[in-house]
């Protein structure tokens, strides 16, 4: 192809249909008649693109740099002093398998990210002359996807191009693997990676555009920052009332001294330090996190199960030695205040340290330029002090293990208050169910590395408060309620509750493990029966198995379990059902956040997934 702009074998940036995202592709051939380039994406997807949908790596980088320069000049735009954009991108150039960016918005100031995204030029879809289908795959879904994608592409093409070819044409979206050409495709992709590695001086795409503001934007973030602690305070005070009915007035605010107890602060600090010590203890696996935009993978010490076992032994020994754990019940408010102060200090530290981080280290969601919003959402994706990962630690250790400790203390308080020789049946159920949930989370600690919080969310007030205050002091509400509001259980109800817990747990665990195993190793032989949709990022989406039933089977299991946790408290009051209600709101909101994020990442492949798997959480209902 002597007179052509791009040559066979060139690594260039190709636009993904239906989006303004560009991915690294390899030019396979050029068809002189249709004037289309056949390119191959990292996942083996072949597509035919017009010349204007392709950019050279250097051209793309120059555009990114000039945009980033002009952005950094604009008022209010802060640029990291420690790293120049060039250095950052060079660092990320070696591994760009998952890198995607928009041509116009990649370095746009995040406060205007949404608007910038809208300004991104619409994709000019490039229909090709129809080829006879070559796909010999027996994977029905992938055939269907090919057709659907093609028809969707055609629809947009018809809208956007007054091209005489538009109605005859379609995109050729086919996987190399479907042609029984797995080895060739893999070899090609390895070859591509090698080429990219060799081009160490070659520029690479910059970070994707920041995501639009959520949680009600700046005002919403401010509201949540005030409302969440106020709500915790309400729950903590209200559950102690003789009649904790929500129609009753909330109790009068206690005096300021009642909130504060230095001893309670010392206990909370000691607990966190103890957990930190267990976390750094060189026991257990060093697990790898997901591939970051920088091309790096972080290592995490996943010894959570060890931590809870040691904690249980230490707590049991302390009780044996006469330590009165009911202190936790009688000083609940002071312990909550102490944890709240620590979470505020941590969030402030996180906000200030995030100012010296490079773009690659920031979350896409928490860098709007608005102090309150960014403080709330968190700017830095994986804040670490040396190898100590603050977000991972806070999410998995002090609050989560603290939850079990508090539940246990509530069982002791119930025995004391109700003069019982053993905790009530309801209290035992709540304790065991929630303990199973936490122990399971810690046993499968590695799986948290592929959850939204770890992969996408920055670490700021929301998670610091959520991990250190919300989880230990509100998730324990059922146990706390039972201390002063005993609830005898009938045998049929007991059996129903146990069955619900088992069913919920089964769905939750199986679906989470399936996705985690798939994300870790898509060619895991145990998953070979599952169907999947390829996406341009190199990752695929599961479209059968648990993830083919609903889009969030793990949420469904979690909700069924939440039901089993509230039922032992009966129906006399709404208060112990708070977790269930909150959890529905949280998961519905998380689902919509995740939908937006996946839509942005995967473009038309995500739409295809949503068309195939129609329900979000509950089959045939929602
Ligand atoms: N008890 C509690 O308070 C809470 C519990 N949870 C639980 O934590 C667990 C994790 O939840 P969360 O992080 O919200 O969400 P998920 O674990 O469901 O993670 C969502 C991510 O999974 C990937 N994904 C989505 N669909 C597919 C698919 N079809 N095939 C392959 N990958 C897919 C996407 O990431 P990508 O494609 O980038 O890999 C998506 O962003 C859940 O079980 C939830 O119930 C969550 C919040 C609170
Ligand atoms: C209202 C508010 C401040 C919300 C913050 C949300 C956090 C409380 C939750 C976000 C995701 C969470 C997860 C767990 C606990 C609650 C938070 C932190 C989790 C660790 C519980 C145990 C599970 O097994 C889990 C590991 C799957 C889970 C992960 C998500």
PDB file of N, CA and C and ligand atoms in Angstrom, residues 290 395 400 403 437 447-448 450-456 470-471 475 508-509 511-512 514-515 518-519 537 539-544 547-548 550-559 561 565 579 582-583 586-587 590-591 593-595 597-598 601-602 606 609 613, ligand 1:
ATOM      1  N   UNK A 290      -6.524  -5.274  39.351  1.00  0.00           N
ATOM      2  CA  UNK A 290      -6.797  -5.178  37.911  1.00  0.00           C
ATOM      3  C   UNK A 290      -5.780  -4.250  37.249  1.00  0.00           C
ATOM      4  N   UNK A 395     -11.744  -0.662  53.688  1.00  0.00           N
ATOM      5  CA  UNK A 395     -12.961  -1.346  53.232  1.00  0.00           C
ATOM      6  C   UNK A 395     -13.068  -2.749  53.830  1.00  0.00           C
ATOM      7  N   UNK A 400     -15.302  -3.774  58.896  1.00  0.00           N
ATOM      8  CA  UNK A 400     -15.947  -5.058  58.593  1.00  0.00           C
ATOM      9  C   UNK A 400     -15.778  -6.038  59.765  1.00  0.00           C
ATOM     10  N   UNK A 403     -17.690  -4.796  62.745  1.00  0.00           N
ATOM     11  CA  UNK A 403     -19.118  -5.144  62.650  1.00  0.00           C
ATOM     12  C   UNK A 403     -19.395  -6.431  63.448  1.00  0.00           C
ATOM     13  N   UNK A 437     -21.370 -13.625  56.344  1.00  0.00           N
ATOM     14  CA  UNK A 437     -21.203 -12.639  55.259  1.00  0.00           C
ATOM     15  C   UNK A 437     -19.800 -12.017  55.300  1.00  0.00           C
ATOM     16  N   UNK A 447     -11.610 -11.176  45.596  1.00  0.00           N
ATOM     17  CA  UNK A 447     -12.719 -10.803  44.707  1.00  0.00           C
ATOM     18  C   UNK A 447     -13.077  -9.325  44.831  1.00  0.00           C
ATOM     19  N   UNK A 448     -12.721  -8.705  45.938  1.00  0.00           N
ATOM     20  CA  UNK A 448     -13.051  -7.284  46.099  1.00  0.00           C
ATOM     21  C   UNK A 448     -12.267  -6.436  45.094  1.00  0.00           C
ATOM     22  N   UNK A 450     -12.104  -6.737  42.047  1.00  0.00           N
ATOM     23  CA  UNK A 450     -12.839  -6.472  40.805  1.00  0.00           C
ATOM     24  C   UNK A 450     -14.209  -5.839  41.092  1.00  0.00           C
ATOM     25  N   UNK A 451     -14.365  -5.240  42.274  1.00  0.00           N
ATOM     26  CA  UNK A 451     -15.623  -4.531  42.545  1.00  0.00           C
ATOM     27  C   UNK A 451     -15.471  -3.052  42.157  1.00  0.00           C
ATOM     28  N   UNK A 452     -16.601  -2.377  42.067  1.00  0.00           N
ATOM     29  CA  UNK A 452     -16.606  -0.969  41.636  1.00  0.00           C
ATOM     30  C   UNK A 452     -15.741  -0.078  42.518  1.00  0.00           C
ATOM     31  N   UNK A 453     -15.864  -0.293  43.839  1.00  0.00           N
ATOM     32  CA  UNK A 453     -15.131   0.591  44.758  1.00  0.00           C
ATOM     33  C   UNK A 453     -13.631   0.535  44.518  1.00  0.00           C
ATOM     34  N   UNK A 454     -13.145  -0.696  44.354  1.00  0.00           N
ATOM     35  CA  UNK A 454     -11.696  -0.841  44.182  1.00  0.00           C
ATOM     36  C   UNK A 454     -11.250  -0.437  42.780  1.00  0.00           C
ATOM     37  N   UNK A 455     -12.075  -0.750  41.777  1.00  0.00           N
ATOM     38  CA  UNK A 455     -11.639  -0.493  40.395  1.00  0.00           C
ATOM     39  C   UNK A 455     -11.850   0.956  39.979  1.00  0.00           C
ATOM     40  N   UNK A 456     -12.985   1.550  40.403  1.00  0.00           N
ATOM     41  CA  UNK A 456     -13.346   2.850  39.822  1.00  0.00           C
ATOM     42  C   UNK A 456     -13.399   4.022  40.804  1.00  0.00           C
ATOM     43  N   UNK A 470     -20.280   4.041  58.901  1.00  0.00           N
ATOM     44  CA  UNK A 470     -21.557   3.510  58.412  1.00  0.00           C
ATOM     45  C   UNK A 470     -21.640   1.995  58.613  1.00  0.00           C
ATOM     46  N   UNK A 471     -20.636   1.274  58.164  1.00  0.00           N
ATOM     47  CA  UNK A 471     -20.697  -0.196  58.261  1.00  0.00           C
ATOM     48  C   UNK A 471     -20.751  -0.648  59.723  1.00  0.00           C
ATOM     49  N   UNK A 475     -24.775  -1.099  60.333  1.00  0.00           N
ATOM     50  CA  UNK A 475     -25.074  -2.481  59.917  1.00  0.00           C
ATOM     51  C   UNK A 475     -25.347  -3.370  61.138  1.00  0.00           C
ATOM     52  N   UNK A 508     -25.329 -15.045  45.673  1.00  0.00           N
ATOM     53  CA  UNK A 508     -24.316 -14.003  45.888  1.00  0.00           C
ATOM     54  C   UNK A 508     -22.902 -14.545  45.627  1.00  0.00           C
ATOM     55  N   UNK A 509     -22.610 -15.672  46.257  1.00  0.00           N
ATOM     56  CA  UNK A 509     -21.249 -16.199  46.170  1.00  0.00           C
ATOM     57  C   UNK A 509     -20.926 -16.700  44.772  1.00  0.00           C
ATOM     58  N   UNK A 511     -22.300 -15.981  41.871  1.00  0.00           N
ATOM     59  CA  UNK A 511     -22.209 -14.969  40.815  1.00  0.00           C
ATOM     60  C   UNK A 511     -20.952 -14.119  40.980  1.00  0.00           C
ATOM     61  N   UNK A 512     -20.628 -13.765  42.218  1.00  0.00           N
ATOM     62  CA  UNK A 512     -19.411 -12.972  42.421  1.00  0.00           C
ATOM     63  C   UNK A 512     -18.175 -13.768  42.008  1.00  0.00           C
ATOM     64  N   UNK A 514     -18.028 -16.196  39.858  1.00  0.00           N
ATOM     65  CA  UNK A 514     -17.997 -16.396  38.408  1.00  0.00           C
ATOM     66  C   UNK A 514     -17.375 -15.172  37.722  1.00  0.00           C
ATOM     67  N   UNK A 515     -17.837 -13.982  38.124  1.00  0.00           N
ATOM     68  CA  UNK A 515     -17.302 -12.774  37.480  1.00  0.00           C
ATOM     69  C   UNK A 515     -15.831 -12.586  37.828  1.00  0.00           C
ATOM     70  N   UNK A 518     -13.706 -14.958  35.896  1.00  0.00           N
ATOM     71  CA  UNK A 518     -13.688 -14.568  34.485  1.00  0.00           C
ATOM     72  C   UNK A 518     -12.790 -13.355  34.255  1.00  0.00           C
ATOM     73  N   UNK A 519     -12.870 -12.377  35.155  1.00  0.00           N
ATOM     74  CA  UNK A 519     -12.044 -11.186  35.003  1.00  0.00           C
ATOM     75  C   UNK A 519     -10.562 -11.526  35.202  1.00  0.00           C
ATOM     76  N   UNK A 537     -12.260  -3.056  24.429  1.00  0.00           N
ATOM     77  CA  UNK A 537     -11.216  -2.825  25.435  1.00  0.00           C
ATOM     78  C   UNK A 537     -10.327  -4.048  25.600  1.00  0.00           C
ATOM     79  N   UNK A 539     -11.532  -6.645  27.049  1.00  0.00           N
ATOM     80  CA  UNK A 539     -12.291  -7.426  28.031  1.00  0.00           C
ATOM     81  C   UNK A 539     -13.573  -7.882  27.356  1.00  0.00           C
ATOM     82  N   UNK A 540     -14.151  -9.000  27.824  1.00  0.00           N
ATOM     83  CA  UNK A 540     -15.448  -9.426  27.292  1.00  0.00           C
ATOM     84  C   UNK A 540     -16.491  -9.338  28.391  1.00  0.00           C
ATOM     85  N   UNK A 541     -17.752  -9.432  27.994  1.00  0.00           N
ATOM     86  CA  UNK A 541     -18.836  -9.420  28.975  1.00  0.00           C
ATOM     87  C   UNK A 541     -19.520 -10.777  28.970  1.00  0.00           C
ATOM     88  N   UNK A 542     -19.715 -11.329  30.153  1.00  0.00           N
ATOM     89  CA  UNK A 542     -20.419 -12.611  30.257  1.00  0.00           C
ATOM     90  C   UNK A 542     -21.880 -12.390  29.905  1.00  0.00           C
ATOM     91  N   UNK A 543     -22.431 -13.299  29.111  1.00  0.00           N
ATOM     92  CA  UNK A 543     -23.812 -13.098  28.705  1.00  0.00           C
ATOM     93  C   UNK A 543     -24.647 -14.351  28.970  1.00  0.00           C
ATOM     94  N   UNK A 544     -23.996 -15.326  29.589  1.00  0.00           N
ATOM     95  CA  UNK A 544     -24.757 -16.499  30.048  1.00  0.00           C
ATOM     96  C   UNK A 544     -24.258 -16.839  31.442  1.00  0.00           C
ATOM     97  N   UNK A 547     -24.550 -14.159  34.991  1.00  0.00           N
ATOM     98  CA  UNK A 547     -24.592 -12.811  34.420  1.00  0.00           C
ATOM     99  C   UNK A 547     -25.467 -12.745  33.170  1.00  0.00           C
ATOM    100  N   UNK A 548     -26.065 -13.896  32.812  1.00  0.00           N
ATOM    101  CA  UNK A 548     -27.023 -13.921  31.723  1.00  0.00           C
ATOM    102  C   UNK A 548     -28.449 -13.931  32.271  1.00  0.00           C
ATOM    103  N   UNK A 550     -29.609 -11.949  35.139  1.00  0.00           N
ATOM    104  CA  UNK A 550     -29.844 -10.505  35.316  1.00  0.00           C
ATOM    105  C   UNK A 550     -28.476  -9.823  35.253  1.00  0.00           C
ATOM    106  N   UNK A 551     -28.504  -8.488  35.177  1.00  0.00           N
ATOM    107  CA  UNK A 551     -27.231  -7.785  35.022  1.00  0.00           C
ATOM    108  C   UNK A 551     -26.459  -7.681  36.332  1.00  0.00           C
ATOM    109  N   UNK A 552     -27.152  -7.861  37.452  1.00  0.00           N
ATOM    110  CA  UNK A 552     -26.448  -7.871  38.736  1.00  0.00           C
ATOM    111  C   UNK A 552     -26.955  -8.999  39.628  1.00  0.00           C
ATOM    112  N   UNK A 553     -26.632 -10.244  39.272  1.00  0.00           N
ATOM    113  CA  UNK A 553     -27.108 -11.365  40.092  1.00  0.00           C
ATOM    114  C   UNK A 553     -26.563 -11.300  41.516  1.00  0.00           C
ATOM    115  N   UNK A 554     -25.361 -10.724  41.666  1.00  0.00           N
ATOM    116  CA  UNK A 554     -24.768 -10.624  43.010  1.00  0.00           C
ATOM    117  C   UNK A 554     -25.602  -9.704  43.910  1.00  0.00           C
ATOM    118  N   UNK A 555     -26.205  -8.652  43.342  1.00  0.00           N
ATOM    119  CA  UNK A 555     -27.061  -7.769  44.133  1.00  0.00           C
ATOM    120  C   UNK A 555     -28.322  -8.521  44.568  1.00  0.00           C
ATOM    121  N   UNK A 556     -28.826  -9.358  43.673  1.00  0.00           N
ATOM    122  CA  UNK A 556     -30.033 -10.113  43.996  1.00  0.00           C
ATOM    123  C   UNK A 556     -29.778 -10.998  45.222  1.00  0.00           C
ATOM    124  N   UNK A 557     -28.670 -11.745  45.194  1.00  0.00           N
ATOM    125  CA  UNK A 557     -28.321 -12.618  46.321  1.00  0.00           C
ATOM    126  C   UNK A 557     -28.148 -11.807  47.598  1.00  0.00           C
ATOM    127  N   UNK A 558     -27.483 -10.662  47.469  1.00  0.00           N
ATOM    128  CA  UNK A 558     -27.226  -9.817  48.628  1.00  0.00           C
ATOM    129  C   UNK A 558     -28.545  -9.318  49.234  1.00  0.00           C
ATOM    130  N   UNK A 559     -29.497  -8.973  48.358  1.00  0.00           N
ATOM    131  CA  UNK A 559     -30.787  -8.468  48.854  1.00  0.00           C
ATOM    132  C   UNK A 559     -31.576  -9.562  49.565  1.00  0.00           C
ATOM    133  N   UNK A 561     -30.297 -12.003  51.148  1.00  0.00           N
ATOM    134  CA  UNK A 561     -29.659 -12.175  52.466  1.00  0.00           C
ATOM    135  C   UNK A 561     -30.094 -11.069  53.422  1.00  0.00           C
ATOM    136  N   UNK A 565     -31.739 -11.124  57.227  1.00  0.00           N
ATOM    137  CA  UNK A 565     -31.173 -10.485  58.421  1.00  0.00           C
ATOM    138  C   UNK A 565     -32.216  -9.654  59.162  1.00  0.00           C
ATOM    139  N   UNK A 579     -31.825  -1.491  57.198  1.00  0.00           N
ATOM    140  CA  UNK A 579     -30.756  -2.007  56.327  1.00  0.00           C
ATOM    141  C   UNK A 579     -31.314  -2.439  54.976  1.00  0.00           C
ATOM    142  N   UNK A 582     -32.344   0.741  52.993  1.00  0.00           N
ATOM    143  CA  UNK A 582     -31.126   1.439  52.553  1.00  0.00           C
ATOM    144  C   UNK A 582     -30.438   0.645  51.445  1.00  0.00           C
ATOM    145  N   UNK A 583     -30.417  -0.674  51.628  1.00  0.00           N
ATOM    146  CA  UNK A 583     -29.667  -1.519  50.695  1.00  0.00           C
ATOM    147  C   UNK A 583     -30.314  -1.519  49.303  1.00  0.00           C
ATOM    148  N   UNK A 586     -29.288   1.756  47.844  1.00  0.00           N
ATOM    149  CA  UNK A 586     -27.846   1.734  47.506  1.00  0.00           C
ATOM    150  C   UNK A 586     -27.594   0.922  46.241  1.00  0.00           C
ATOM    151  N   UNK A 587     -28.201  -0.275  46.190  1.00  0.00           N
ATOM    152  CA  UNK A 587     -27.896  -1.158  45.057  1.00  0.00           C
ATOM    153  C   UNK A 587     -28.536  -0.674  43.759  1.00  0.00           C
ATOM    154  N   UNK A 590     -26.226   2.039  42.743  1.00  0.00           N
ATOM    155  CA  UNK A 590     -24.952   1.478  42.265  1.00  0.00           C
ATOM    156  C   UNK A 590     -25.128   0.882  40.886  1.00  0.00           C
ATOM    157  N   UNK A 591     -26.266   0.209  40.690  1.00  0.00           N
ATOM    158  CA  UNK A 591     -26.524  -0.404  39.394  1.00  0.00           C
ATOM    159  C   UNK A 591     -26.558   0.675  38.304  1.00  0.00           C
ATOM    160  N   UNK A 593     -25.157   3.651  38.423  1.00  0.00           N
ATOM    161  CA  UNK A 593     -23.797   4.193  38.256  1.00  0.00           C
ATOM    162  C   UNK A 593     -22.964   3.261  37.388  1.00  0.00           C
ATOM    163  N   UNK A 594     -23.107   1.973  37.672  1.00  0.00           N
ATOM    164  CA  UNK A 594     -22.322   0.976  36.950  1.00  0.00           C
ATOM    165  C   UNK A 594     -22.734   0.918  35.480  1.00  0.00           C
ATOM    166  N   UNK A 595     -24.063   1.051  35.264  1.00  0.00           N
ATOM    167  CA  UNK A 595     -24.567   1.058  33.880  1.00  0.00           C
ATOM    168  C   UNK A 595     -23.909   2.179  33.084  1.00  0.00           C
ATOM    169  N   UNK A 597     -21.141   3.764  33.731  1.00  0.00           N
ATOM    170  CA  UNK A 597     -19.700   3.521  33.581  1.00  0.00           C
ATOM    171  C   UNK A 597     -19.443   2.495  32.470  1.00  0.00           C
ATOM    172  N   UNK A 598     -20.222   1.418  32.472  1.00  0.00           N
ATOM    173  CA  UNK A 598     -20.007   0.360  31.476  1.00  0.00           C
ATOM    174  C   UNK A 598     -20.414   0.846  30.087  1.00  0.00           C
ATOM    175  N   UNK A 601     -17.566   2.751  28.871  1.00  0.00           N
ATOM    176  CA  UNK A 601     -16.393   1.930  28.558  1.00  0.00           C
ATOM    177  C   UNK A 601     -16.599   1.069  27.323  1.00  0.00           C
ATOM    178  N   UNK A 602     -17.770   0.445  27.256  1.00  0.00           N
ATOM    179  CA  UNK A 602     -17.940  -0.609  26.253  1.00  0.00           C
ATOM    180  C   UNK A 602     -18.793  -0.205  25.057  1.00  0.00           C
ATOM    181  N   UNK A 606     -21.960  -2.859  25.215  1.00  0.00           N
ATOM    182  CA  UNK A 606     -22.761  -2.824  26.442  1.00  0.00           C
ATOM    183  C   UNK A 606     -24.250  -2.763  26.103  1.00  0.00           C
ATOM    184  N   UNK A 609     -25.342  -6.111  25.363  1.00  0.00           N
ATOM    185  CA  UNK A 609     -25.501  -6.910  26.579  1.00  0.00           C
ATOM    186  C   UNK A 609     -26.857  -6.606  27.234  1.00  0.00           C
ATOM    187  N   UNK A 613     -29.648  -9.239  28.073  1.00  0.00           N
ATOM    188  CA  UNK A 613     -30.013  -9.484  29.474  1.00  0.00           C
ATOM    189  C   UNK A 613     -30.857  -8.282  29.895  1.00  0.00           C
TER     190      UNK A 613
HETATM  191  N1  LIG B   1     -23.108  -5.004  51.999  1.00  0.00           N
HETATM  192  C1  LIG B   1     -22.898  -3.861  51.411  1.00  0.00           C
HETATM  193  O1  LIG B   1     -23.031  -2.793  51.995  1.00  0.00           O
HETATM  194  C2  LIG B   1     -22.533  -3.817  49.998  1.00  0.00           C
HETATM  195  C3  LIG B   1     -22.293  -4.963  49.304  1.00  0.00           C
HETATM  196  N2  LIG B   1     -21.984  -4.909  47.999  1.00  0.00           N
HETATM  197  C4  LIG B   1     -21.733  -6.164  47.315  1.00  0.00           C
HETATM  198  O2  LIG B   1     -20.439  -6.117  46.809  1.00  0.00           O
HETATM  199  C5  LIG B   1     -20.363  -6.894  45.607  1.00  0.00           C
HETATM  200  C6  LIG B   1     -19.671  -6.093  44.533  1.00  0.00           C
HETATM  201  O3  LIG B   1     -20.538  -5.073  44.059  1.00  0.00           O
HETATM  202  P1  LIG B   1     -20.176  -3.917  43.002  1.00  0.00           P
HETATM  203  O4  LIG B   1     -18.761  -3.572  43.095  1.00  0.00           O
HETATM  204  O5  LIG B   1     -21.186  -2.843  43.198  1.00  0.00           O
HETATM  205  O6  LIG B   1     -20.512  -4.505  41.588  1.00  0.00           O
HETATM  206  P2  LIG B   1     -19.993  -5.735  40.772  1.00  0.00           P
HETATM  207  O7  LIG B   1     -19.137  -6.659  41.540  1.00  0.00           O
HETATM  208  O8  LIG B   1     -21.200  -6.305  40.147  1.00  0.00           O
HETATM  209  O9  LIG B   1     -19.060  -5.056  39.695  1.00  0.00           O
HETATM  210  C7  LIG B   1     -19.539  -4.376  38.595  1.00  0.00           C
HETATM  211  C8  LIG B   1     -18.509  -4.557  37.491  1.00  0.00           C
HETATM  212  O10 LIG B   1     -18.540  -5.902  37.002  1.00  0.00           O
HETATM  213  C9  LIG B   1     -18.188  -5.916  35.621  1.00  0.00           C
HETATM  214  N3  LIG B   1     -19.278  -6.512  34.898  1.00  0.00           N
HETATM  215  C10 LIG B   1     -20.556  -6.081  34.783  1.00  0.00           C
HETATM  216  N4  LIG B   1     -21.280  -6.905  34.011  1.00  0.00           N
HETATM  217  C11 LIG B   1     -20.443  -7.878  33.619  1.00  0.00           C
HETATM  218  C12 LIG B   1     -20.602  -9.027  32.784  1.00  0.00           C
HETATM  219  N5  LIG B   1     -21.753  -9.324  32.216  1.00  0.00           N
HETATM  220  N6  LIG B   1     -19.532  -9.810  32.584  1.00  0.00           N
HETATM  221  C13 LIG B   1     -18.350  -9.517  33.158  1.00  0.00           C
HETATM  222  N7  LIG B   1     -18.139  -8.445  33.954  1.00  0.00           N
HETATM  223  C14 LIG B   1     -19.172  -7.644  34.173  1.00  0.00           C
HETATM  224  C15 LIG B   1     -17.992  -4.458  35.229  1.00  0.00           C
HETATM  225  O11 LIG B   1     -16.626  -4.114  35.451  1.00  0.00           O
HETATM  226  P3  LIG B   1     -15.453  -4.399  34.378  1.00  0.00           P
HETATM  227  O12 LIG B   1     -16.112  -4.752  33.106  1.00  0.00           O
HETATM  228  O13 LIG B   1     -14.672  -3.144  34.347  1.00  0.00           O
HETATM  229  O14 LIG B   1     -14.678  -5.544  34.959  1.00  0.00           O
HETATM  230  C16 LIG B   1     -18.775  -3.722  36.263  1.00  0.00           C
HETATM  231  O15 LIG B   1     -18.305  -2.409  36.434  1.00  0.00           O
HETATM  232  C17 LIG B   1     -21.792  -7.277  45.258  1.00  0.00           C
HETATM  233  O16 LIG B   1     -22.033  -8.599  45.608  1.00  0.00           O
HETATM  234  C18 LIG B   1     -22.638  -6.367  46.097  1.00  0.00           C
HETATM  235  O17 LIG B   1     -23.859  -6.965  46.410  1.00  0.00           O
HETATM  236  C19 LIG B   1     -21.884  -3.725  47.332  1.00  0.00           C
HETATM  237  C20 LIG B   1     -22.110  -2.559  47.984  1.00  0.00           C
HETATM  238  C21 LIG B   1     -22.449  -2.497  49.370  1.00  0.00           C
END
